[in-house]
XYZ file of C-alpha atoms in Angstrom:
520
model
C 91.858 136.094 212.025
C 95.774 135.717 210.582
C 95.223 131.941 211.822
C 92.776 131.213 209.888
C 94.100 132.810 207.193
C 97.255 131.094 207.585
C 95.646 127.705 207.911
C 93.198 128.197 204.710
C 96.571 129.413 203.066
C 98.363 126.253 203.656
C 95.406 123.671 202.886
C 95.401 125.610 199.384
C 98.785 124.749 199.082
C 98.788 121.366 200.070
C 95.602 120.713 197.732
C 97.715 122.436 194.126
C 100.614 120.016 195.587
C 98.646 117.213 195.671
C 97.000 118.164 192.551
C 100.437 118.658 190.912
C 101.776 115.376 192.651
C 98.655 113.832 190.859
C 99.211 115.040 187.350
C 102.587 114.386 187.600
C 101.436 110.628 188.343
C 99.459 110.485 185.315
C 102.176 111.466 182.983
C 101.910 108.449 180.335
C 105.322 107.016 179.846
C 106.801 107.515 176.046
C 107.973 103.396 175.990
C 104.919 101.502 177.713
C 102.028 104.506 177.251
C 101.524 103.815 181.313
C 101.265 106.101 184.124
C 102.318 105.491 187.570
C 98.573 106.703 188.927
C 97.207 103.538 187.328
C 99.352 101.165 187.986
C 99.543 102.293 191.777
C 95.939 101.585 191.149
C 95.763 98.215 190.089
C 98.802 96.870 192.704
C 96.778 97.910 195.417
C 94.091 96.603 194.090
C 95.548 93.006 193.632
C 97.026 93.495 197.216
C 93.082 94.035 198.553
C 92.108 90.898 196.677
C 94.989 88.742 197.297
C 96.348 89.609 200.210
C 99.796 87.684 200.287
C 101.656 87.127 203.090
C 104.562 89.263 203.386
C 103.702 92.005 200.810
C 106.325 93.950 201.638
C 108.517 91.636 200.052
C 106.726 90.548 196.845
C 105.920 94.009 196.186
C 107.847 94.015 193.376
C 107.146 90.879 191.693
C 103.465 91.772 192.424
C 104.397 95.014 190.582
C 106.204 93.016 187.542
C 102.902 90.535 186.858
C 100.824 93.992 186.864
C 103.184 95.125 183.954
C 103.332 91.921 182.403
C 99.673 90.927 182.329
C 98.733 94.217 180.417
C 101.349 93.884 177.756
C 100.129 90.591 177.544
C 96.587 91.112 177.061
C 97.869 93.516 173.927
C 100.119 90.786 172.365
C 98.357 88.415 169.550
C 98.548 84.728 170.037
C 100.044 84.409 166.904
C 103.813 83.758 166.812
C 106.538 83.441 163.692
C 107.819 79.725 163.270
C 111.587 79.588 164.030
C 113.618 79.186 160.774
C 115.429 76.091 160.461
C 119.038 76.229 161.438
C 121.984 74.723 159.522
C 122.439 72.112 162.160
C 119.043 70.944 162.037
C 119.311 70.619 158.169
C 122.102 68.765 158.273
C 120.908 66.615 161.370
C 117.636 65.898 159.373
C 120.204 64.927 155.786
C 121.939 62.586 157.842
C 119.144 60.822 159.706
C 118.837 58.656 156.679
C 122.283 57.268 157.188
C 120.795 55.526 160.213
C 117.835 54.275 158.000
C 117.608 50.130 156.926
C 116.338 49.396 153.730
C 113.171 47.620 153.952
C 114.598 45.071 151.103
C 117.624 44.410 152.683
C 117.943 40.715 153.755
C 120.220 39.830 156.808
C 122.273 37.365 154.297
C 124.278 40.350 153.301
C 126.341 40.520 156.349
C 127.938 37.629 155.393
C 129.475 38.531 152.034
C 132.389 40.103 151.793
C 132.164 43.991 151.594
C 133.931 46.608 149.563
C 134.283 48.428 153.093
C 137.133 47.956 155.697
C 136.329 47.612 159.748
C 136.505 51.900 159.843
C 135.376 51.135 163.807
C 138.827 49.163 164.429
C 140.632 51.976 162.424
C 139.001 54.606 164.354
C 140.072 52.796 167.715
C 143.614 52.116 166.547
C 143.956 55.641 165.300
C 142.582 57.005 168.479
C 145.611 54.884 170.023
C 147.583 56.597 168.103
C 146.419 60.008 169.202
C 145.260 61.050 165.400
C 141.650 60.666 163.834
C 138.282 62.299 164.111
C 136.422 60.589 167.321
C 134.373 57.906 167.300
C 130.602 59.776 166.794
C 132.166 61.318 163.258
C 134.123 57.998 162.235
C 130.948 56.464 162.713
C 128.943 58.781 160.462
C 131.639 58.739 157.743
C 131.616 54.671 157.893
C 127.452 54.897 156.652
C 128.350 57.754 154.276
C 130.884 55.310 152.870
C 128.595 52.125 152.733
C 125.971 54.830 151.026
C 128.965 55.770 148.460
C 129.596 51.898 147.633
C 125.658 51.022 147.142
C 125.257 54.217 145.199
C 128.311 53.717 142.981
C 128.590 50.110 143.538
C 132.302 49.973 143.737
C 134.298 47.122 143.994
C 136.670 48.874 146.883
C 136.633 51.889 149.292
C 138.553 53.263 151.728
C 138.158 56.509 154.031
C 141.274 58.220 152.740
C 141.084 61.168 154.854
C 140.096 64.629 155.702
C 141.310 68.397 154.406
C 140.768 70.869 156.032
C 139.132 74.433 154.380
C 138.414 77.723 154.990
C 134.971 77.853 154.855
C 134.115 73.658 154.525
C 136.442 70.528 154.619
C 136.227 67.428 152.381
C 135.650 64.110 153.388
C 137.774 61.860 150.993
C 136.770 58.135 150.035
C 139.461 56.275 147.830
C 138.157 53.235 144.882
C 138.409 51.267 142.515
C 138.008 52.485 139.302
C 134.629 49.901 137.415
C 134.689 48.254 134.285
C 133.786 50.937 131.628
C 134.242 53.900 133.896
C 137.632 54.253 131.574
C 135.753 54.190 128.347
C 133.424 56.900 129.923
C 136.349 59.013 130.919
C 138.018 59.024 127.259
C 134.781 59.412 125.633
C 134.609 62.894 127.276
C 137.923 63.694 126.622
C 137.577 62.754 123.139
C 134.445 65.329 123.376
C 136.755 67.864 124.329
C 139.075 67.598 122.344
C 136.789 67.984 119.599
C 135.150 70.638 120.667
C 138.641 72.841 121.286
C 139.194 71.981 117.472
C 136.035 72.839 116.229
C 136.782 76.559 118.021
C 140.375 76.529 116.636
C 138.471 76.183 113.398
C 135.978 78.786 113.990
C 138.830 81.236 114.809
C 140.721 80.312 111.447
C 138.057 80.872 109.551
C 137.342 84.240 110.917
C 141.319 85.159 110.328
C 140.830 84.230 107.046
C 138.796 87.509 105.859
C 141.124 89.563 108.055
C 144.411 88.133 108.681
C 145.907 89.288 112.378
C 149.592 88.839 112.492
C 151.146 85.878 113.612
C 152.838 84.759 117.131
C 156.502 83.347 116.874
C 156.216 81.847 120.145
C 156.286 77.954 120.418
C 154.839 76.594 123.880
C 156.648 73.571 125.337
C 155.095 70.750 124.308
C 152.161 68.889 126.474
C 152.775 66.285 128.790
C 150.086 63.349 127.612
C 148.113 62.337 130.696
C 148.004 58.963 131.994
C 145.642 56.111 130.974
C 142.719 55.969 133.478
C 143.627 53.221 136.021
C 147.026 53.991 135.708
C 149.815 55.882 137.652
C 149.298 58.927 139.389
C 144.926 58.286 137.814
C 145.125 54.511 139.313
C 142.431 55.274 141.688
C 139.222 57.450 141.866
C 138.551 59.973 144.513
C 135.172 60.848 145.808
C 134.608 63.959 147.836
C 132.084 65.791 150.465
C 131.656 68.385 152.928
C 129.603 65.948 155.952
C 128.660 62.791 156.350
C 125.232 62.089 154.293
C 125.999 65.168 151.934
C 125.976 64.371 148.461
C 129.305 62.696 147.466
C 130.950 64.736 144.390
C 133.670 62.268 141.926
C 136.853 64.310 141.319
C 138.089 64.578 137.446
C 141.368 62.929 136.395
C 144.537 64.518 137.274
C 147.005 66.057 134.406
C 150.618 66.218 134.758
C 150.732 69.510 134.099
C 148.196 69.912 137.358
C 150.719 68.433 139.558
C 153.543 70.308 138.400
C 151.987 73.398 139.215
C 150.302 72.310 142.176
C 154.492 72.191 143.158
C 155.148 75.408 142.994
C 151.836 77.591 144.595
C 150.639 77.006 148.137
C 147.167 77.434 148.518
C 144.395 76.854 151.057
C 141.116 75.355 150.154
C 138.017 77.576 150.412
C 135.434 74.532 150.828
C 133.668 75.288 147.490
C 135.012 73.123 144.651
C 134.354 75.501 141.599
C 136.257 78.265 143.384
C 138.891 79.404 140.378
C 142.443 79.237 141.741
C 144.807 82.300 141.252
C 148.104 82.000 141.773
C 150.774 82.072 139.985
C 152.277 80.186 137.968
C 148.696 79.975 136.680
C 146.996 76.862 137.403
C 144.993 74.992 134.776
C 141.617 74.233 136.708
C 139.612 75.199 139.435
C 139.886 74.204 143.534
C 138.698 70.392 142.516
C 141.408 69.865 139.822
C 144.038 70.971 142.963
C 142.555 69.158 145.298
C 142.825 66.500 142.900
C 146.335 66.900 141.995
C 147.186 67.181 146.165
C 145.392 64.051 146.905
C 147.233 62.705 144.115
C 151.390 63.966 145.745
C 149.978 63.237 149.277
C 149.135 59.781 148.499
C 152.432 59.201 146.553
C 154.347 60.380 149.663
C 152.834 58.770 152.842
C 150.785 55.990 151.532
C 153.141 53.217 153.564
C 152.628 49.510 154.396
C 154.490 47.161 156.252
C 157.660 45.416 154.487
C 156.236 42.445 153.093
C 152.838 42.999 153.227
C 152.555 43.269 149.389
C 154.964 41.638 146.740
C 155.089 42.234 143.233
C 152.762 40.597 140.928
C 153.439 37.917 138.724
C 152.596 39.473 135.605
C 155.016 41.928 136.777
C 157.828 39.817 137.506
C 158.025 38.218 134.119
C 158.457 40.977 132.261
C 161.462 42.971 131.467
C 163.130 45.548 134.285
C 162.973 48.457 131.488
C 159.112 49.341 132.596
C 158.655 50.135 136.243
C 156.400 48.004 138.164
C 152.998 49.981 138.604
C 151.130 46.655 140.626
C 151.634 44.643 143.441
C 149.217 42.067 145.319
C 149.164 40.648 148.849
C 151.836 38.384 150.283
C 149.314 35.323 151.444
C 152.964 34.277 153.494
C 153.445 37.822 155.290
C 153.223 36.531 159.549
C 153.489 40.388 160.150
C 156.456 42.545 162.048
C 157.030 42.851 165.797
C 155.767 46.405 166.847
C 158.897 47.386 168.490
C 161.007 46.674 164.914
C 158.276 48.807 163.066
C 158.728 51.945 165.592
C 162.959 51.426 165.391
C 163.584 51.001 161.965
C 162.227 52.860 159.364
C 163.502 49.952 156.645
C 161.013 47.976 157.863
C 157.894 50.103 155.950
C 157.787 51.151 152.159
C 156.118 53.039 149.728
C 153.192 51.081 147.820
C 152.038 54.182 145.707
C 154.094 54.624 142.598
C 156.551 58.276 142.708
C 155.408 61.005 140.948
C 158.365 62.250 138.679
C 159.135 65.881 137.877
C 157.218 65.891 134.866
C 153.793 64.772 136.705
C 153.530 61.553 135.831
C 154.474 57.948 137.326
C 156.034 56.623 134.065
C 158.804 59.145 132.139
C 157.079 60.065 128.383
C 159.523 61.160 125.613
C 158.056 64.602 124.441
C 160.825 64.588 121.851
C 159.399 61.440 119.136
C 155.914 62.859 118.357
C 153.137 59.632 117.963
C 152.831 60.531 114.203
C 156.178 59.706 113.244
C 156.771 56.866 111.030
C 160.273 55.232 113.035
C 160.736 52.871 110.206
C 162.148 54.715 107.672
C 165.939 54.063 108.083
C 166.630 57.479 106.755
C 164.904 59.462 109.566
C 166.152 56.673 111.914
C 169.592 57.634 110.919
C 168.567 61.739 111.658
C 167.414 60.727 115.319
C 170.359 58.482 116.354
C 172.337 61.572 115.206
C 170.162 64.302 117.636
C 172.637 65.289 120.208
C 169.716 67.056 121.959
C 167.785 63.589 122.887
C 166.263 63.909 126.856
C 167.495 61.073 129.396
C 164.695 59.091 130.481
C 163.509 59.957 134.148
C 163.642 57.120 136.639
C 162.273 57.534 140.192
C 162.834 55.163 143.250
C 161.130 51.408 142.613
C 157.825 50.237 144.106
C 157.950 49.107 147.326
C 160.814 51.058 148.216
C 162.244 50.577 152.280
C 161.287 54.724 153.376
C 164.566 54.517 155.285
C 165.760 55.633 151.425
C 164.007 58.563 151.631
C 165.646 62.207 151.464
C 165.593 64.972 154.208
C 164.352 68.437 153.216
C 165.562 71.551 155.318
C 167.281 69.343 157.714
C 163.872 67.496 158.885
C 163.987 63.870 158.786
C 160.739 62.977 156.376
C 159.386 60.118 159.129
C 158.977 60.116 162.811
C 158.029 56.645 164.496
C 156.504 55.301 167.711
C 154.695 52.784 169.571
C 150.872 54.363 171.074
C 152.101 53.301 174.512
C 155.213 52.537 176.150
C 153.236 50.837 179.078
C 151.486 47.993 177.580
C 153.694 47.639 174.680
C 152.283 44.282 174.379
C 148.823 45.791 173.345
C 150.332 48.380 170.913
C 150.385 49.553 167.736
C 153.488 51.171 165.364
C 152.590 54.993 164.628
C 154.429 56.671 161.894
C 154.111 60.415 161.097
C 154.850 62.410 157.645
C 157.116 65.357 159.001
C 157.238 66.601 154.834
C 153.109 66.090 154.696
C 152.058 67.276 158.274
C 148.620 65.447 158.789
C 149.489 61.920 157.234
C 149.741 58.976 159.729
C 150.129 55.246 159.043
C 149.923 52.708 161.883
C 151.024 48.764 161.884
C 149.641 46.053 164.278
C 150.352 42.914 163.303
C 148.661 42.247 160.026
C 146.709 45.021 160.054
C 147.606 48.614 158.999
C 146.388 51.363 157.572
C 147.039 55.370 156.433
C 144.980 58.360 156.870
C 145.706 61.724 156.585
C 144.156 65.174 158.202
C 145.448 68.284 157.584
C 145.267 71.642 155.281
C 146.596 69.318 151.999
C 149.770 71.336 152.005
C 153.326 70.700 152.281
C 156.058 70.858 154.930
C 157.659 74.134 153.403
C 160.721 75.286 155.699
C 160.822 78.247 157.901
C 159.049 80.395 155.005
C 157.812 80.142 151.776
C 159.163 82.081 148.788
C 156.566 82.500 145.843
C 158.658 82.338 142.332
C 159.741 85.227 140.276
C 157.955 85.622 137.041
C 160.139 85.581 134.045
C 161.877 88.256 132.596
C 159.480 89.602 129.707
C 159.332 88.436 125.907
C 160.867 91.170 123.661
C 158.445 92.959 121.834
C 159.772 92.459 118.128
C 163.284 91.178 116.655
C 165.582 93.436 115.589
C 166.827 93.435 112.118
C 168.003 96.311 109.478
C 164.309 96.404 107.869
C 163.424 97.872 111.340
C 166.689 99.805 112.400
C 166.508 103.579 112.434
C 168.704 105.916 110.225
C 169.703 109.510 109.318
C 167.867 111.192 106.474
C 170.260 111.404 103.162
C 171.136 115.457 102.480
C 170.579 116.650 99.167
C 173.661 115.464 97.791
C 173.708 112.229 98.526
C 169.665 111.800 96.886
C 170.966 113.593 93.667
C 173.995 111.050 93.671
C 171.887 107.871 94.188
C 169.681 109.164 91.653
C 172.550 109.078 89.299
C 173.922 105.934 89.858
C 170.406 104.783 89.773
C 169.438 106.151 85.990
C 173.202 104.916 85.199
C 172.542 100.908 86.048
C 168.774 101.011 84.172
C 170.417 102.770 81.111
C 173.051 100.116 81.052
C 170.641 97.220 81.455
C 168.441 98.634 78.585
C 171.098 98.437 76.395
C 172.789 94.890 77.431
C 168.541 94.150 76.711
C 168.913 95.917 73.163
C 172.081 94.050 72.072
C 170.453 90.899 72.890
C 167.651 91.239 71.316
C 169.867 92.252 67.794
C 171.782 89.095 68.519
C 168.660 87.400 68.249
C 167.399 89.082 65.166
C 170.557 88.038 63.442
C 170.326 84.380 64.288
């Protein structure tokens, strides 16, 4: 009998196990909503119907197609399109770069174009161990011939690339067109118009109430120069990538550059960024890029000693104006390479210097353009000004760069040849040590300059940003504004006095007068 009781005893425990086991088993789970019952279920059941070879080791890909093919089945067929990256934007604006006109005739190739060979540059500069690789040079070349069809200039020239923060520019140097300078001093006119119509506005508004008046005088303005001329002889075009829209830069003002000297700042990418800095800078990021691209290119734009000789407009006139043009030497049989990468007298400077008050050609701020000078009177006044300014003279055109000055004991050029091995087959490379990023190369008859870098100068082992100056005073001292002690009571009564005293004796010297008078 205790057997059997036994053995029905543990069969009634084995059956609540199992029971347990099972309920256990169909526990749903809280991230799929599946239970391990039921999908036990169905893998045995695709074992049954399939029966693979070697199930004991597929069971668990077997088990992972169960899984998948019921989340599957719950999915919809419907799927989100994949947003458009910036890559694939920019891939699809530059795919008409590669694009021929339908109307353009194959006689084109043989007139001359406004465009240099930027292939040869790109393999002479990758000589040279500077440039941007052949796939980007190539891009840049059909942005370039897009710049000259849509602007139709008369010359271009990749001038290089600054770096940014967020975006570089792509630079393109021309020509400035016939009536592009009319344009340029029509708006300017327009300006200038407008800031006196708001100088009006204000002076009328002072008029009902009067605000006291500043005693400060501001130095007077440097005039910019003509368009086509000095430091604005050539207009810049910018852009972020090759078949982006190009953007013209404005006109650079002296006071631009001489700012630009004194604040070191990196470019953002974004050309209405404002720039803050001081000394305060009069424009936003594309009047500084403007006014860099403007002391770069005076600096390192180099050619080969006797490439270009001065005009002969040029050389006719008097030495007191400084030659601003020059034109190609038809004679020049070019310079050995090894004699470019020795001497450094045998390149020069064919970008006018920028003087220290911005412009190319000194302006005398003291003789305002209103004066009449022929008056022998106010002739006679000026001759006698101690206080007149010497005129400003910077180094010549086409200056040897061997006269150039060091700064923080750094020679401003260093000079090589791209290979020492087949020197035959080589090309002179010169570097800007004051403009880190500007490179010129010579080969034969054929050079040219590019620079790549942040636009920023060669500053020494730190920078040092200047001191503001010491602050205006606040009001000028005088006795109407000088503090003093109260009079005591004595001293009113005795002014008092004295003061009845002098208007009694005036009344009287009136009275005699006027009896004086009467008797006449």
């Amino acid at each position: 009998m205790e057997t059997a009781d036994e053995n029905q005893d543990s069969s009634q425990l084995k059956v609540q196990s199992a029971a347990s086991l099972k309920a256990f088993m169909l526990k749903n789970s809280t991230k799929s909503n599946l239970n391990l019952y039921d999908h036990l279920t169905r893998l045995l059941i695709k074992v049954m119907d399939e029966h693979p070879q070697n199930v004991v080791d597929v069971i668990e890909d077997i088990s992972h197609d169960v899984k998948r093919g019921l989340v599957e089945d719950k999915q919809s067929t419907l799927r989100d399109l994949p947003q458009t990256t910036a890559a694939e934007l920019l891939a699809e604006q530059q795919r008409l770069l590669f694009s021929r006109p339908e109307d353009a005739d194959q006689e084109d190739e043989l007139v001359e174009t406004p465009l240099p060979n930027v292939s040869e540059i790109g393999f002479y500069l990758e000589q040279a161990g500077v440039g941007l690789g052949r796939e980007e040079m190539q891009r840049i070349f059909l942005a370039l011939k897009q710049l000259v069809e849509s602007q139709a200039l008369l010359r271009c020239r990749l001038w290089g690339k600054i770096v940014g923060t967020e975006s570089s520019y792509i630079v393109a140097e021309a020509e400035y067109r016939e009536g592009e300078e009319e344009e340029e001093q029509i708006t300017d006119e327009a300006a200038e118009e407008e800031e006196i119509e708001t100088e009006a506005q204000d002076s009328e508004k002072n008029e009902m109430d009067p605000l006291p008046q500043s005693t400060y005088k501001p130095a007077p303005v440097v005039p910019k120069e003509a368009i086509g001329t000095g430091a604005n002889k050539c207009v810049y075009y910018v852009c972020k990538e090759p078949g982006l829209p190009w953007v013209k830069l404005p006109p650079v003002s002296p006071v631009q550059i001489t700012v630009a000297r004194h604040i070191r700042k990196f470019f953002t990418g974004r050309l209405d960024t404002p720039v803050n800095s001081y000394p305060p800078f009069p424009g936003n990021e594309a009047n500084y890029l403007r006014a860099q691209i403007a002391r770069i290119s005076a600096g390192t734009q180099v050619s080969p000693q006797g490439f270009f000789q001065a005009g002969e407009e040029e050389g006719d006139e008097e030495d007191e104006a400084p030659r601003d043009s020059y034109e190609v030497n038809p004679d020049f049989e070019g310079t050995p390479v090894t004699e470019m990468a020795e001497s450094l007298s045998n390149w020069v400077h064919h970008v006018q210097h920028i003087l220290q008050q911005g412009r190319c050609t000194w302006v005398n701020l003291a003789v305002k353009p209103g004066e009449d000078s022929n008056e022998e009177g106010e002739a006679e006044e000026k001759e006698e000004e101690p206080d007149e300014p010497e005129p400003e003279v910077g180094p010549p055109l086409l200056t040897p760069l061997s006269q150039d000055a060091e700064m923080f004991n750094t020679p401003p050029w260093s000079s090589k040849t791209s290979s020492t091995l087949t020197s035959q087959h080589a090309a002179a490379v010169l570097r800007s040590n004051l403009w880190p990023g500007a490179y010129a190369y010579a080969c034969g008859k054929k050079f040219e300059n590019i620079y790549v870098g942040w636009g920023l100068k060669y500053a020494g082992e730190g920078y040092s940003p200047p001191v503001p100056p010491p602050p205006q005073k606040e009001y000028p001292s005088g006795p109407e504004i000088t503090e003093a002690l109260d009079p005591s009571l004595e001293e009113e009564q005795a002014l008092k006095e004295a003061l009845e005293e002098q208007q009694a004796a005036q009344e009287e010297m009136e009275d005699t007068d006027e009896e004086e008078e009467d008797d006449d």
